[in-house]
mmCIF file of C-alpha atoms in Angstrom:
data_model
loop_
_atom_site.group_PDB
_atom_site.id
_atom_site.type_symbol
_atom_site.label_atom_id
_atom_site.label_comp_id
_atom_site.label_asym_id
_atom_site.label_seq_id
_atom_site.Cartn_x
_atom_site.Cartn_y
_atom_site.Cartn_z
ATOM 1 C CA UNK U 885 4.053 5.026 -2.384
ATOM 2 C CA UNK U 886 1.562 7.299 -0.939
ATOM 3 C CA UNK U 887 4.641 9.230 0.095
ATOM 4 C CA UNK U 888 5.268 9.150 -3.371
ATOM 5 C CA UNK U 889 2.239 9.845 -4.256
ATOM 6 C CA UNK U 890 2.314 13.427 -2.638
ATOM 7 C CA UNK U 891 5.660 14.476 -3.217
ATOM 8 C CA UNK U 892 4.897 14.178 -6.881
ATOM 9 C CA UNK U 893 2.042 16.242 -6.110
ATOM 10 C CA UNK U 894 3.527 18.930 -4.027
ATOM 11 C CA UNK U 895 1.462 17.819 -1.000
ATOM 12 C CA UNK U 896 2.780 17.558 2.682
ATOM 13 C CA UNK U 897 0.947 14.894 5.252
ATOM 14 C CA UNK U 898 0.243 16.301 8.411
ATOM 15 C CA UNK U 899 -2.092 15.291 11.415
ATOM 16 C CA UNK U 900 -5.168 14.503 10.626
ATOM 17 C CA UNK U 901 -8.340 15.643 12.281
ATOM 18 C CA UNK U 902 -8.622 14.179 16.074
ATOM 19 C CA UNK U 903 -10.774 11.330 15.220
ATOM 20 C CA UNK U 904 -8.422 9.698 12.545
ATOM 21 C CA UNK U 905 -5.493 8.017 13.734
ATOM 22 C CA UNK U 906 -3.344 8.764 10.610
ATOM 23 C CA UNK U 907 -1.276 11.565 9.139
ATOM 24 C CA UNK U 908 -3.344 12.720 5.638
ATOM 25 C CA UNK U 909 -2.137 14.308 2.349
ATOM 26 C CA UNK U 910 -4.067 14.984 -0.981
ATOM 27 C CA UNK U 911 -3.490 14.524 -4.202
ATOM 28 C CA UNK U 912 -5.607 15.915 -7.276
ATOM 29 C CA UNK U 913 -5.572 13.027 -9.650
ATOM 30 C CA UNK U 914 -7.296 12.851 -13.100
ATOM 31 C CA UNK U 915 -10.041 10.690 -12.025
ATOM 32 C CA UNK U 916 -10.584 14.007 -8.667
ATOM 33 C CA UNK U 917 -9.122 14.479 -5.288
ATOM 34 C CA UNK U 918 -7.422 11.364 -3.855
ATOM 35 C CA UNK U 919 -7.298 10.909 0.272
ATOM 36 C CA UNK U 920 -3.657 9.803 0.844
ATOM 37 C CA UNK U 921 -3.059 8.290 4.201
ATOM 38 C CA UNK U 922 -0.137 6.929 6.502
ATOM 39 C CA UNK U 923 -2.265 5.824 9.952
ATOM 40 C CA UNK U 924 -0.294 5.844 12.927
ATOM 41 C CA UNK U 925 -1.560 3.213 14.759
ATOM 42 C CA UNK U 926 0.450 -0.528 15.394
ATOM 43 C CA UNK U 927 0.037 -2.062 11.308
ATOM 44 C CA UNK U 928 -2.069 -4.795 13.260
ATOM 45 C CA UNK U 929 -4.649 -2.040 14.498
ATOM 46 C CA UNK U 930 -4.547 -0.127 10.423
ATOM 47 C CA UNK U 931 -8.546 -0.827 10.672
ATOM 48 C CA UNK U 932 -8.259 1.634 13.727
ATOM 49 C CA UNK U 933 -7.145 4.578 11.160
ATOM 50 C CA UNK U 934 -8.516 3.228 8.008
ATOM 51 C CA UNK U 935 -12.464 3.194 8.861
ATOM 52 C CA UNK U 936 -12.508 6.893 10.545
ATOM 53 C CA UNK U 937 -10.701 8.315 7.641
ATOM 54 C CA UNK U 938 -13.404 6.739 5.331
ATOM 55 C CA UNK U 939 -16.281 8.415 7.098
ATOM 56 C CA UNK U 940 -14.429 11.275 7.721
ATOM 57 C CA UNK U 941 -13.472 12.537 3.871
ATOM 58 C CA UNK U 942 -16.902 10.125 3.426
ATOM 59 C CA UNK U 943 -14.860 7.786 0.179
ATOM 60 C CA UNK U 944 -16.476 4.915 -0.551
ATOM 61 C CA UNK U 945 -14.611 1.190 0.182
ATOM 62 C CA UNK U 946 -14.879 0.562 -3.605
ATOM 63 C CA UNK U 947 -12.490 3.955 -3.558
ATOM 64 C CA UNK U 948 -10.150 2.828 -1.124
ATOM 65 C CA UNK U 949 -6.499 0.770 -1.975
ATOM 66 C CA UNK U 950 -4.582 -0.380 0.740
ATOM 67 C CA UNK U 951 -0.847 -0.775 -0.363
ATOM 68 C CA UNK U 952 0.769 -3.139 1.823
ATOM 69 C CA UNK U 953 4.103 -5.293 1.625
ATOM 70 C CA UNK U 954 3.305 -9.283 0.873
ATOM 71 C CA UNK U 955 6.144 -11.927 1.764
ATOM 72 C CA UNK U 956 4.508 -14.428 -0.578
ATOM 73 C CA UNK U 957 4.956 -12.188 -3.499
ATOM 74 C CA UNK U 958 8.937 -11.476 -4.697
ATOM 75 C CA UNK U 959 11.083 -9.131 -4.554
ATOM 76 C CA UNK U 960 10.327 -6.878 -7.209
ATOM 77 C CA UNK U 961 6.889 -7.855 -7.518
ATOM 78 C CA UNK U 962 3.772 -5.624 -8.105
ATOM 79 C CA UNK U 963 0.037 -7.196 -7.879
ATOM 80 C CA UNK U 964 -3.176 -5.347 -7.768
ATOM 81 C CA UNK U 965 -6.553 -6.916 -6.653
ATOM 82 C CA UNK U 966 -10.091 -7.243 -5.342
ATOM 83 C CA UNK U 967 -10.704 -8.860 -2.460
ATOM 84 C CA UNK U 968 -9.456 -12.250 -1.165
ATOM 85 C CA UNK U 969 -8.017 -13.582 1.653
ATOM 86 C CA UNK U 970 -5.593 -11.395 4.094
ATOM 87 C CA UNK U 971 -3.262 -13.841 3.314
ATOM 88 C CA UNK U 972 -1.608 -13.861 7.251
ATOM 89 C CA UNK U 973 -1.188 -10.293 7.039
ATOM 90 C CA UNK U 974 -2.046 -8.692 10.276
ATOM 91 C CA UNK U 975 -2.120 -5.155 8.900
ATOM 92 C CA UNK U 976 -4.909 -6.176 6.056
ATOM 93 C CA UNK U 977 -6.687 -8.521 8.850
ATOM 94 C CA UNK U 978 -7.304 -5.542 10.855
ATOM 95 C CA UNK U 979 -8.846 -3.734 8.013
ATOM 96 C CA UNK U 980 -11.035 -6.415 6.884
ATOM 97 C CA UNK U 981 -12.222 -7.162 10.312
ATOM 98 C CA UNK U 982 -13.175 -2.997 10.754
ATOM 99 C CA UNK U 983 -15.058 -3.162 7.239
ATOM 100 C CA UNK U 984 -16.195 -6.112 8.195
ATOM 101 C CA UNK U 985 -15.560 -7.406 4.247
ATOM 102 C CA UNK U 986 -12.358 -8.415 2.570
ATOM 103 C CA UNK U 987 -14.007 -6.460 -0.911
ATOM 104 C CA UNK U 988 -11.328 -3.224 -1.285
ATOM 105 C CA UNK U 989 -8.851 -3.165 -3.541
ATOM 106 C CA UNK U 990 -5.473 -3.785 -2.631
ATOM 107 C CA UNK U 991 -1.475 -2.903 -4.150
ATOM 108 C CA UNK U 992 0.628 -5.693 -2.976
ATOM 109 C CA UNK U 993 4.424 -4.837 -3.043
ATOM 110 C CA UNK U 994 7.241 -7.941 -2.808
ATOM 111 C CA UNK U 995 9.680 -8.316 -0.864
ATOM 112 C CA UNK U 996 10.161 -11.800 -0.493
ATOM 113 C CA UNK U 997 10.232 -14.507 1.952
ATOM 114 C CA UNK U 998 12.289 -14.135 5.122
ATOM 115 C CA UNK U 999 16.120 -16.067 5.168
ATOM 116 C CA UNK U 1000 15.890 -19.046 6.866
ATOM 117 C CA UNK U 1001 14.124 -18.874 9.868
ATOM 118 C CA UNK U 1002 14.063 -15.534 10.345
ATOM 119 C CA UNK U 1003 11.026 -14.555 11.916
ATOM 120 C CA UNK U 1004 9.183 -12.677 9.026
ATOM 121 C CA UNK U 1005 8.037 -9.448 11.816
ATOM 122 C CA UNK U 1006 11.830 -9.006 11.805
ATOM 123 C CA UNK U 1007 12.283 -9.884 8.165
ATOM 124 C CA UNK U 1008 9.407 -7.534 6.687
ATOM 125 C CA UNK U 1009 10.347 -4.500 9.941
ATOM 126 C CA UNK U 1010 13.987 -4.135 8.738
ATOM 127 C CA UNK U 1011 15.559 -1.363 6.231
ATOM 128 C CA UNK U 1012 16.688 -2.478 2.513
ATOM 129 C CA UNK U 1013 20.061 -2.850 1.740
ATOM 130 C CA UNK U 1014 21.961 -0.391 -0.186
ATOM 131 C CA UNK U 1015 22.301 -2.872 -2.948
ATOM 132 C CA UNK U 1016 18.139 -3.439 -3.104
ATOM 133 C CA UNK U 1017 17.742 0.359 -2.097
ATOM 134 C CA UNK U 1018 17.662 1.153 -6.025
ATOM 135 C CA UNK U 1019 15.347 -1.078 -7.248
ATOM 136 C CA UNK U 1020 12.854 -0.670 -4.174
ATOM 137 C CA UNK U 1021 12.909 3.259 -5.334
ATOM 138 C CA UNK U 1022 12.015 1.673 -8.845
ATOM 139 C CA UNK U 1023 8.890 -0.568 -7.622
ATOM 140 C CA UNK U 1024 7.766 3.011 -5.407
ATOM 141 C CA UNK U 1025 7.691 4.583 -8.166
ATOM 142 C CA UNK U 1026 5.498 1.913 -10.245
ATOM 143 C CA UNK U 1027 3.557 1.248 -7.621
ATOM 144 C CA UNK U 1028 2.345 4.975 -7.282
ATOM 145 C CA UNK U 1029 1.570 5.404 -11.246
ATOM 146 C CA UNK U 1030 -0.553 1.788 -10.482
ATOM 147 C CA UNK U 1031 -2.390 4.267 -7.846
ATOM 148 C CA UNK U 1032 -2.743 7.032 -10.746
ATOM 149 C CA UNK U 1033 -4.166 4.660 -13.060
ATOM 150 C CA UNK U 1034 -6.344 3.441 -10.302
ATOM 151 C CA UNK U 1035 -7.670 6.905 -10.127
ATOM 152 C CA UNK U 1036 -7.857 7.579 -13.658
ATOM 153 C CA UNK U 1037 -9.637 4.495 -15.116
ATOM 154 C CA UNK U 1038 -10.217 2.364 -12.066
ATOM 155 C CA UNK U 1039 -9.331 -1.444 -10.888
ATOM 156 C CA UNK U 1040 -9.249 -3.251 -14.190
ATOM 157 C CA UNK U 1041 -6.864 -1.011 -15.921
ATOM 158 C CA UNK U 1042 -4.831 -0.756 -12.750
ATOM 159 C CA UNK U 1043 -4.445 -4.247 -11.770
ATOM 160 C CA UNK U 1044 -2.907 -4.465 -15.892
ATOM 161 C CA UNK U 1045 -0.534 -1.325 -15.254
ATOM 162 C CA UNK U 1046 0.518 -3.539 -11.880
ATOM 163 C CA UNK U 1047 1.548 -6.614 -13.580
ATOM 164 C CA UNK U 1048 3.036 -4.740 -17.276
ATOM 165 C CA UNK U 1049 4.933 -2.673 -14.474
ATOM 166 C CA UNK U 1050 6.298 -5.789 -13.070
ATOM 167 C CA UNK U 1051 7.930 -6.553 -15.889
ATOM 168 C CA UNK U 1052 8.960 -3.534 -17.175
ATOM 169 C CA UNK U 1053 11.063 -3.485 -13.566
ATOM 170 C CA UNK U 1054 12.710 -6.649 -14.730
ATOM 171 C CA UNK U 1055 13.673 -6.684 -10.819
ATOM 172 C CA UNK U 1056 15.372 -10.405 -9.312
ATOM 173 C CA UNK U 1057 15.324 -11.019 -5.745
ATOM 174 C CA UNK U 1058 18.288 -10.615 -4.009
ATOM 175 C CA UNK U 1059 20.723 -13.237 -3.280
ATOM 176 C CA UNK U 1060 20.374 -14.416 0.548
ATOM 177 C CA UNK U 1061 22.764 -13.455 3.082
#
């Protein structure tokens, strides 16, 4: 979603300054300049990329949106919320540990549960099928719109946009197999 937002703004990701373990781009959004980041750490060490980014660019934690997958949300659902636990997501847990707080905005992207006894880590790392690809592209575009709404109007409006986008998308989870 951050890549989609950067593309829409005509901004390319580049290597961040040495102290930051991420690739960064910027977007000039209605609420001002936004820094977009793709951590270059392992997912379960994401906090090592996020905290230095906030310090370097002087971004307040309340202006941070963490975008991540969620196996507990059905495929095709978006959820935007503030705080709460990590939901067992190791990347989120890393950021929460590094920040010392769960008080941050998150855009969760529903990918659904793994089929059968498949390892959840293997499930979230596999590529989407050709059949799922059009729905994924629609979710990404809707998620980018939620991020724009956050920048322009704040978290509560973004939360509403995420709920409305999920309903509008009308994506049904794919059949197992």
